[in-house]
C-alpha cells in the first residue's frame, strides 16, 4: 500500500501498490449483499474497479517499454493484466472478504444492539480476572486496586481487538504487495532479457505501445 513507499517498489510494483490502495478506497462501496453472497460476488465487484484502472496499466507499460518491440510490449501488457486478474484480485478478495463484515460490526462478537452489553461483559470478565490474579499465590499482587486496571482492560478490549485486527490486515496487504512486486519485476526482467523480446536493431525507430484491445473480447473473422 502507500505506506510501502514507492521508492522501494519497481515501476509495475508501484502500480500494483496503488491498485490495492484503490481497492481499499472502494471497499466501503462493497454491498453487504455481495459480502453475504461470498467470494465470487466480492471478486466481481473488485474486477469492475480494476477495469476502470486498466488505462493506467497501459500508460505504465507505454512509459516502461521503450526498450521493447511492439509485440513484446503488447505481450507484457497482457501478462500483467493476466497476473492482476488471476492473482492480485483473488488474493485481495480473500483478505477483504474476511475483514469487511468484522469491520462493519466494529469487531464485536455480537450484533449492534448488544454491543454495549458485550463491552460490559468484558469489563466484568476483567474484574473477575483481576480478582483471580490477586488471590493467586504465584502472582505478586495483593492490593484490590489492581482490579481497576483489569476492569479497564476488559472495557477497552473490543477497541484493542479492532486495532490489532486492522494492523494485521495492513501487514497482510503489505506482504501481498511485496510478493507481487517481486513477481512483476521478474516478468519485466524476463521480457527485457529474452532474445525474442529485445528492442529493435539500432537505427530503427522506437514503437510506442498502441491502445490494446480488450483481452476478453472475442475476435471476429
PDB file of C-alpha atoms in Angstrom:
ATOM      1  CA  UNK A   1       0.000   0.000   0.000  1.00  0.00           C
ATOM      2  CA  UNK A   2       1.041   3.645   0.016  1.00  0.00           C
ATOM      3  CA  UNK A   3       2.862   3.043   3.296  1.00  0.00           C
ATOM      4  CA  UNK A   4       5.210   0.753   1.441  1.00  0.00           C
ATOM      5  CA  UNK A   5       6.990   3.684  -0.178  1.00  0.00           C
ATOM      6  CA  UNK A   6       7.035   3.708  -3.959  1.00  0.00           C
ATOM      7  CA  UNK A   7      10.812   4.248  -3.968  1.00  0.00           C
ATOM      8  CA  UNK A   8      11.166   0.670  -2.728  1.00  0.00           C
ATOM      9  CA  UNK A   9       8.991  -0.767  -5.484  1.00  0.00           C
ATOM     10  CA  UNK A  10       9.554  -1.455  -9.156  1.00  0.00           C
ATOM     11  CA  UNK A  11       7.514   0.684 -11.579  1.00  0.00           C
ATOM     12  CA  UNK A  12       4.938  -2.065 -12.092  1.00  0.00           C
ATOM     13  CA  UNK A  13       5.049  -2.914  -8.383  1.00  0.00           C
ATOM     14  CA  UNK A  14       4.143   0.711  -7.677  1.00  0.00           C
ATOM     15  CA  UNK A  15       1.139   0.285  -9.969  1.00  0.00           C
ATOM     16  CA  UNK A  16       0.036  -2.802  -8.004  1.00  0.00           C
ATOM     17  CA  UNK A  17       0.523  -0.865  -4.759  1.00  0.00           C
ATOM     18  CA  UNK A  18      -1.725   1.952  -5.946  1.00  0.00           C
ATOM     19  CA  UNK A  19      -4.237  -0.540  -7.310  1.00  0.00           C
ATOM     20  CA  UNK A  20      -4.507  -2.230  -3.907  1.00  0.00           C
ATOM     21  CA  UNK A  21      -4.931   1.214  -2.336  1.00  0.00           C
ATOM     22  CA  UNK A  22      -7.710   1.920  -4.841  1.00  0.00           C
ATOM     23  CA  UNK A  23      -9.378  -1.351  -3.831  1.00  0.00           C
ATOM     24  CA  UNK A  24      -9.198  -0.222  -0.204  1.00  0.00           C
ATOM     25  CA  UNK A  25     -10.684   3.180  -1.090  1.00  0.00           C
ATOM     26  CA  UNK A  26     -13.539   1.430  -2.915  1.00  0.00           C
ATOM     27  CA  UNK A  27     -14.156  -1.269  -0.292  1.00  0.00           C
ATOM     28  CA  UNK A  28     -16.748   0.858   1.586  1.00  0.00           C
ATOM     29  CA  UNK A  29     -18.869   0.681  -1.587  1.00  0.00           C
ATOM     30  CA  UNK A  30     -18.966  -3.112  -1.443  1.00  0.00           C
ATOM     31  CA  UNK A  31     -22.539  -4.015  -0.544  1.00  0.00           C
ATOM     32  CA  UNK A  32     -23.414  -6.220   2.415  1.00  0.00           C
ATOM     33  CA  UNK A  33     -25.407  -8.360  -0.019  1.00  0.00           C
ATOM     34  CA  UNK A  34     -22.277  -9.048  -2.083  1.00  0.00           C
ATOM     35  CA  UNK A  35     -20.337  -9.918   1.082  1.00  0.00           C
ATOM     36  CA  UNK A  36     -23.030 -12.389   2.107  1.00  0.00           C
ATOM     37  CA  UNK A  37     -23.028 -13.925  -1.383  1.00  0.00           C
ATOM     38  CA  UNK A  38     -19.398 -14.908  -0.989  1.00  0.00           C
ATOM     39  CA  UNK A  39     -16.074 -14.699  -2.768  1.00  0.00           C
ATOM     40  CA  UNK A  40     -17.364 -14.713  -6.359  1.00  0.00           C
ATOM     41  CA  UNK A  41     -19.591 -11.694  -5.808  1.00  0.00           C
ATOM     42  CA  UNK A  42     -16.843  -9.795  -3.991  1.00  0.00           C
ATOM     43  CA  UNK A  43     -14.356 -10.646  -6.746  1.00  0.00           C
ATOM     44  CA  UNK A  44     -16.771  -9.405  -9.418  1.00  0.00           C
ATOM     45  CA  UNK A  45     -17.009  -6.069  -7.612  1.00  0.00           C
ATOM     46  CA  UNK A  46     -13.243  -5.546  -7.492  1.00  0.00           C
ATOM     47  CA  UNK A  47     -12.791  -6.702 -11.080  1.00  0.00           C
ATOM     48  CA  UNK A  48     -15.110  -3.854 -12.045  1.00  0.00           C
ATOM     49  CA  UNK A  49     -12.883  -1.496 -10.057  1.00  0.00           C
ATOM     50  CA  UNK A  50      -9.833  -2.851 -11.879  1.00  0.00           C
ATOM     51  CA  UNK A  51     -11.490  -2.342 -15.275  1.00  0.00           C
ATOM     52  CA  UNK A  52     -11.538   1.388 -14.522  1.00  0.00           C
ATOM     53  CA  UNK A  53      -7.801   1.256 -13.732  1.00  0.00           C
ATOM     54  CA  UNK A  54      -6.608  -0.670 -16.796  1.00  0.00           C
ATOM     55  CA  UNK A  55      -5.879   2.540 -18.714  1.00  0.00           C
ATOM     56  CA  UNK A  56      -3.302   3.386 -16.044  1.00  0.00           C
ATOM     57  CA  UNK A  57      -1.667  -0.010 -16.524  1.00  0.00           C
ATOM     58  CA  UNK A  58      -1.464   0.597 -20.262  1.00  0.00           C
ATOM     59  CA  UNK A  59       0.074   4.001 -19.640  1.00  0.00           C
ATOM     60  CA  UNK A  60       2.643   2.448 -17.306  1.00  0.00           C
ATOM     61  CA  UNK A  61       3.558  -0.138 -19.960  1.00  0.00           C
ATOM     62  CA  UNK A  62       3.985   2.652 -22.504  1.00  0.00           C
ATOM     63  CA  UNK A  63       6.308   4.513 -20.126  1.00  0.00           C
ATOM     64  CA  UNK A  64       8.434   1.494 -19.237  1.00  0.00           C
ATOM     65  CA  UNK A  65       8.569  -0.464 -22.510  1.00  0.00           C
ATOM     66  CA  UNK A  66      10.565   1.830 -24.806  1.00  0.00           C
ATOM     67  CA  UNK A  67      13.247  -0.891 -24.876  1.00  0.00           C
ATOM     68  CA  UNK A  68      10.770  -3.490 -26.184  1.00  0.00           C
ATOM     69  CA  UNK A  69       9.429  -4.193 -29.628  1.00  0.00           C
ATOM     70  CA  UNK A  70       5.739  -3.591 -30.182  1.00  0.00           C
ATOM     71  CA  UNK A  71       4.748  -7.317 -29.985  1.00  0.00           C
ATOM     72  CA  UNK A  72       6.788  -7.710 -26.791  1.00  0.00           C
ATOM     73  CA  UNK A  73       5.193  -4.642 -25.223  1.00  0.00           C
ATOM     74  CA  UNK A  74       1.731  -5.969 -26.073  1.00  0.00           C
ATOM     75  CA  UNK A  75       2.662  -9.359 -24.612  1.00  0.00           C
ATOM     76  CA  UNK A  76       3.979  -7.697 -21.440  1.00  0.00           C
ATOM     77  CA  UNK A  77       0.727  -5.770 -21.037  1.00  0.00           C
ATOM     78  CA  UNK A  78      -1.343  -8.922 -21.422  1.00  0.00           C
ATOM     79  CA  UNK A  79       0.892 -10.838 -18.988  1.00  0.00           C
ATOM     80  CA  UNK A  80       0.498  -8.138 -16.338  1.00  0.00           C
ATOM     81  CA  UNK A  81      -3.242  -7.961 -16.975  1.00  0.00           C
ATOM     82  CA  UNK A  82      -3.491 -11.719 -16.532  1.00  0.00           C
ATOM     83  CA  UNK A  83      -1.466 -11.583 -13.304  1.00  0.00           C
ATOM     84  CA  UNK A  84      -3.736  -8.930 -11.835  1.00  0.00           C
ATOM     85  CA  UNK A  85      -6.903 -10.827 -12.749  1.00  0.00           C
ATOM     86  CA  UNK A  86      -5.641 -14.254 -11.685  1.00  0.00           C
ATOM     87  CA  UNK A  87      -3.541 -13.344  -8.619  1.00  0.00           C
ATOM     88  CA  UNK A  88      -3.887  -9.763  -7.360  1.00  0.00           C
ATOM     89  CA  UNK A  89      -7.670  -9.536  -7.307  1.00  0.00           C
ATOM     90  CA  UNK A  90      -8.325 -13.030  -5.835  1.00  0.00           C
ATOM     91  CA  UNK A  91      -5.624 -12.550  -3.179  1.00  0.00           C
ATOM     92  CA  UNK A  92      -7.025  -9.172  -2.159  1.00  0.00           C
ATOM     93  CA  UNK A  93     -10.577 -10.529  -2.161  1.00  0.00           C
ATOM     94  CA  UNK A  94      -9.663 -13.313   0.271  1.00  0.00           C
ATOM     95  CA  UNK A  95      -8.335 -10.720   2.719  1.00  0.00           C
ATOM     96  CA  UNK A  96     -11.151  -8.219   2.206  1.00  0.00           C
ATOM     97  CA  UNK A  97     -13.877 -10.837   2.483  1.00  0.00           C
ATOM     98  CA  UNK A  98     -12.681 -11.767   5.990  1.00  0.00           C
ATOM     99  CA  UNK A  99     -12.122  -8.269   7.351  1.00  0.00           C
ATOM    100  CA  UNK A 100     -15.096  -6.382   5.887  1.00  0.00           C
ATOM    101  CA  UNK A 101     -18.002  -7.927   7.879  1.00  0.00           C
ATOM    102  CA  UNK A 102     -15.974  -7.768  11.104  1.00  0.00           C
ATOM    103  CA  UNK A 103     -15.021  -4.147  10.467  1.00  0.00           C
ATOM    104  CA  UNK A 104     -18.617  -3.157   9.748  1.00  0.00           C
ATOM    105  CA  UNK A 105     -19.630  -4.716  13.064  1.00  0.00           C
ATOM    106  CA  UNK A 106     -16.842  -2.775  14.829  1.00  0.00           C
ATOM    107  CA  UNK A 107     -15.149  -6.127  15.569  1.00  0.00           C
ATOM    108  CA  UNK A 108     -17.715  -7.053  18.202  1.00  0.00           C
ATOM    109  CA  UNK A 109     -18.773 -10.670  18.584  1.00  0.00           C
ATOM    110  CA  UNK A 110     -22.423  -9.645  18.931  1.00  0.00           C
ATOM    111  CA  UNK A 111     -24.646  -7.537  16.681  1.00  0.00           C
ATOM    112  CA  UNK A 112     -25.294  -3.806  17.023  1.00  0.00           C
ATOM    113  CA  UNK A 113     -27.967  -3.685  19.763  1.00  0.00           C
ATOM    114  CA  UNK A 114     -25.838  -5.896  22.018  1.00  0.00           C
ATOM    115  CA  UNK A 115     -22.549  -4.030  21.669  1.00  0.00           C
ATOM    116  CA  UNK A 116     -22.950  -2.180  24.987  1.00  0.00           C
ATOM    117  CA  UNK A 117     -23.763  -5.421  26.796  1.00  0.00           C
ATOM    118  CA  UNK A 118     -20.756  -7.143  25.245  1.00  0.00           C
ATOM    119  CA  UNK A 119     -18.457  -4.327  26.369  1.00  0.00           C
ATOM    120  CA  UNK A 120     -19.943  -4.537  29.870  1.00  0.00           C
ATOM    121  CA  UNK A 121     -19.433  -8.300  29.880  1.00  0.00           C
ATOM    122  CA  UNK A 122     -15.770  -7.835  29.002  1.00  0.00           C
ATOM    123  CA  UNK A 123     -15.483  -5.346  31.858  1.00  0.00           C
ATOM    124  CA  UNK A 124     -16.968  -7.875  34.284  1.00  0.00           C
ATOM    125  CA  UNK A 125     -14.590 -10.507  32.915  1.00  0.00           C
ATOM    126  CA  UNK A 126     -11.720  -8.107  33.572  1.00  0.00           C
ATOM    127  CA  UNK A 127     -12.858  -7.675  37.177  1.00  0.00           C
ATOM    128  CA  UNK A 128     -13.056 -11.444  37.616  1.00  0.00           C
ATOM    129  CA  UNK A 129      -9.612 -11.881  36.124  1.00  0.00           C
ATOM    130  CA  UNK A 130      -8.231  -9.179  38.424  1.00  0.00           C
ATOM    131  CA  UNK A 131      -9.675 -10.867  41.491  1.00  0.00           C
ATOM    132  CA  UNK A 132      -8.201 -14.187  40.437  1.00  0.00           C
ATOM    133  CA  UNK A 133      -4.805 -12.546  39.892  1.00  0.00           C
ATOM    134  CA  UNK A 134      -4.888 -11.035  43.388  1.00  0.00           C
ATOM    135  CA  UNK A 135      -5.826 -14.350  45.004  1.00  0.00           C
ATOM    136  CA  UNK A 136      -3.276 -16.382  43.054  1.00  0.00           C
ATOM    137  CA  UNK A 137      -0.324 -17.071  45.318  1.00  0.00           C
ATOM    138  CA  UNK A 138       2.189 -17.125  42.464  1.00  0.00           C
ATOM    139  CA  UNK A 139       1.298 -13.599  41.238  1.00  0.00           C
ATOM    140  CA  UNK A 140       2.771 -10.805  43.421  1.00  0.00           C
ATOM    141  CA  UNK A 141      -0.405  -8.660  43.503  1.00  0.00           C
ATOM    142  CA  UNK A 142      -2.146  -8.049  46.813  1.00  0.00           C
ATOM    143  CA  UNK A 143      -3.861  -4.658  46.552  1.00  0.00           C
ATOM    144  CA  UNK A 144      -7.517  -4.686  45.498  1.00  0.00           C
ATOM    145  CA  UNK A 145      -6.856  -1.546  43.451  1.00  0.00           C
ATOM    146  CA  UNK A 146      -5.279  -3.837  40.840  1.00  0.00           C
ATOM    147  CA  UNK A 147      -8.820  -4.854  39.899  1.00  0.00           C
ATOM    148  CA  UNK A 148      -9.361  -1.453  38.266  1.00  0.00           C
ATOM    149  CA  UNK A 149      -6.731  -1.875  35.507  1.00  0.00           C
ATOM    150  CA  UNK A 150      -8.130  -5.321  34.706  1.00  0.00           C
ATOM    151  CA  UNK A 151     -11.650  -3.865  34.508  1.00  0.00           C
ATOM    152  CA  UNK A 152     -10.439  -1.032  32.250  1.00  0.00           C
ATOM    153  CA  UNK A 153      -8.673  -3.557  30.029  1.00  0.00           C
ATOM    154  CA  UNK A 154     -11.898  -5.535  29.742  1.00  0.00           C
ATOM    155  CA  UNK A 155     -13.900  -2.437  28.823  1.00  0.00           C
ATOM    156  CA  UNK A 156     -11.491  -1.397  26.055  1.00  0.00           C
ATOM    157  CA  UNK A 157     -10.898  -4.953  24.820  1.00  0.00           C
ATOM    158  CA  UNK A 158     -13.205  -4.530  21.745  1.00  0.00           C
ATOM    159  CA  UNK A 159     -11.185  -1.451  20.736  1.00  0.00           C
ATOM    160  CA  UNK A 160      -7.920  -3.326  21.249  1.00  0.00           C
ATOM    161  CA  UNK A 161      -9.223  -6.201  19.139  1.00  0.00           C
ATOM    162  CA  UNK A 162     -10.192  -3.741  16.394  1.00  0.00           C
ATOM    163  CA  UNK A 163      -6.742  -2.108  16.437  1.00  0.00           C
ATOM    164  CA  UNK A 164      -4.885  -5.422  16.283  1.00  0.00           C
ATOM    165  CA  UNK A 165      -7.124  -6.804  13.513  1.00  0.00           C
ATOM    166  CA  UNK A 166      -6.636  -3.720  11.325  1.00  0.00           C
ATOM    167  CA  UNK A 167      -2.886  -3.726  11.905  1.00  0.00           C
ATOM    168  CA  UNK A 168      -2.735  -7.382  10.895  1.00  0.00           C
ATOM    169  CA  UNK A 169      -4.819  -6.656   7.795  1.00  0.00           C
ATOM    170  CA  UNK A 170      -2.464  -3.844   6.807  1.00  0.00           C
ATOM    171  CA  UNK A 171       0.587  -6.089   7.261  1.00  0.00           C
ATOM    172  CA  UNK A 172      -1.025  -8.767   5.084  1.00  0.00           C
ATOM    173  CA  UNK A 173      -1.716  -6.205   2.357  1.00  0.00           C
ATOM    174  CA  UNK A 174       1.877  -5.002   2.521  1.00  0.00           C
ATOM    175  CA  UNK A 175       3.189  -8.568   2.245  1.00  0.00           C
ATOM    176  CA  UNK A 176       0.886  -9.119  -0.725  1.00  0.00           C
ATOM    177  CA  UNK A 177       2.269  -6.030  -2.479  1.00  0.00           C
ATOM    178  CA  UNK A 178       5.863  -7.074  -1.740  1.00  0.00           C
ATOM    179  CA  UNK A 179       5.368 -10.556  -3.182  1.00  0.00           C
ATOM    180  CA  UNK A 180       3.642  -9.204  -6.261  1.00  0.00           C
ATOM    181  CA  UNK A 181       6.336  -6.576  -6.725  1.00  0.00           C
ATOM    182  CA  UNK A 182       8.936  -9.349  -6.921  1.00  0.00           C
ATOM    183  CA  UNK A 183       6.802 -11.240  -9.425  1.00  0.00           C
ATOM    184  CA  UNK A 184       6.086  -8.298 -11.745  1.00  0.00           C
ATOM    185  CA  UNK A 185       9.762  -7.283 -11.558  1.00  0.00           C
ATOM    186  CA  UNK A 186      10.699 -10.825 -12.607  1.00  0.00           C
ATOM    187  CA  UNK A 187       8.279 -10.639 -15.543  1.00  0.00           C
ATOM    188  CA  UNK A 188       9.657  -7.260 -16.600  1.00  0.00           C
ATOM    189  CA  UNK A 189      13.252  -8.539 -16.496  1.00  0.00           C
ATOM    190  CA  UNK A 190      12.251 -11.681 -18.407  1.00  0.00           C
ATOM    191  CA  UNK A 191      10.852  -9.580 -21.241  1.00  0.00           C
ATOM    192  CA  UNK A 192      13.943  -7.369 -21.153  1.00  0.00           C
ATOM    193  CA  UNK A 193      16.415 -10.259 -21.260  1.00  0.00           C
ATOM    194  CA  UNK A 194      14.596 -12.661 -23.558  1.00  0.00           C
ATOM    195  CA  UNK A 195      16.119 -12.584 -27.066  1.00  0.00           C
ATOM    196  CA  UNK A 196      12.715 -12.599 -28.693  1.00  0.00           C
ATOM    197  CA  UNK A 197      11.750  -9.502 -26.684  1.00  0.00           C
ATOM    198  CA  UNK A 198      14.833  -7.371 -27.278  1.00  0.00           C
ATOM    199  CA  UNK A 199      14.420  -3.888 -28.692  1.00  0.00           C
ATOM    200  CA  UNK A 200      14.647  -3.296 -32.430  1.00  0.00           C
ATOM    201  CA  UNK A 201      18.040  -3.038 -34.070  1.00  0.00           C
ATOM    202  CA  UNK A 202      19.868   0.308 -33.664  1.00  0.00           C
ATOM    203  CA  UNK A 203      18.706   2.854 -36.199  1.00  0.00           C
ATOM    204  CA  UNK A 204      15.136   1.612 -36.268  1.00  0.00           C
ATOM    205  CA  UNK A 205      12.536   3.924 -34.697  1.00  0.00           C
ATOM    206  CA  UNK A 206      11.085   3.063 -31.305  1.00  0.00           C
ATOM    207  CA  UNK A 207       7.485   1.991 -31.482  1.00  0.00           C
ATOM    208  CA  UNK A 208       5.016   3.252 -28.879  1.00  0.00           C
ATOM    209  CA  UNK A 209       2.523   0.780 -27.456  1.00  0.00           C
ATOM    210  CA  UNK A 210      -0.849   1.483 -29.104  1.00  0.00           C
ATOM    211  CA  UNK A 211      -4.227   1.210 -27.377  1.00  0.00           C
ATOM    212  CA  UNK A 212      -4.545  -2.528 -26.905  1.00  0.00           C
ATOM    213  CA  UNK A 213      -7.793  -4.412 -27.454  1.00  0.00           C
ATOM    214  CA  UNK A 214      -9.655  -5.927 -24.540  1.00  0.00           C
ATOM    215  CA  UNK A 215      -8.086  -9.351 -23.896  1.00  0.00           C
ATOM    216  CA  UNK A 216     -11.539 -10.744 -23.187  1.00  0.00           C
ATOM    217  CA  UNK A 217     -13.073  -9.534 -26.434  1.00  0.00           C
ATOM    218  CA  UNK A 218     -13.665 -12.326 -28.895  1.00  0.00           C
ATOM    219  CA  UNK A 219     -12.072 -11.893 -32.272  1.00  0.00           C
ATOM    220  CA  UNK A 220     -14.344 -11.743 -35.222  1.00  0.00           C
ATOM    221  CA  UNK A 221     -13.331 -13.134 -38.589  1.00  0.00           C
TER     222      UNK A 221
END
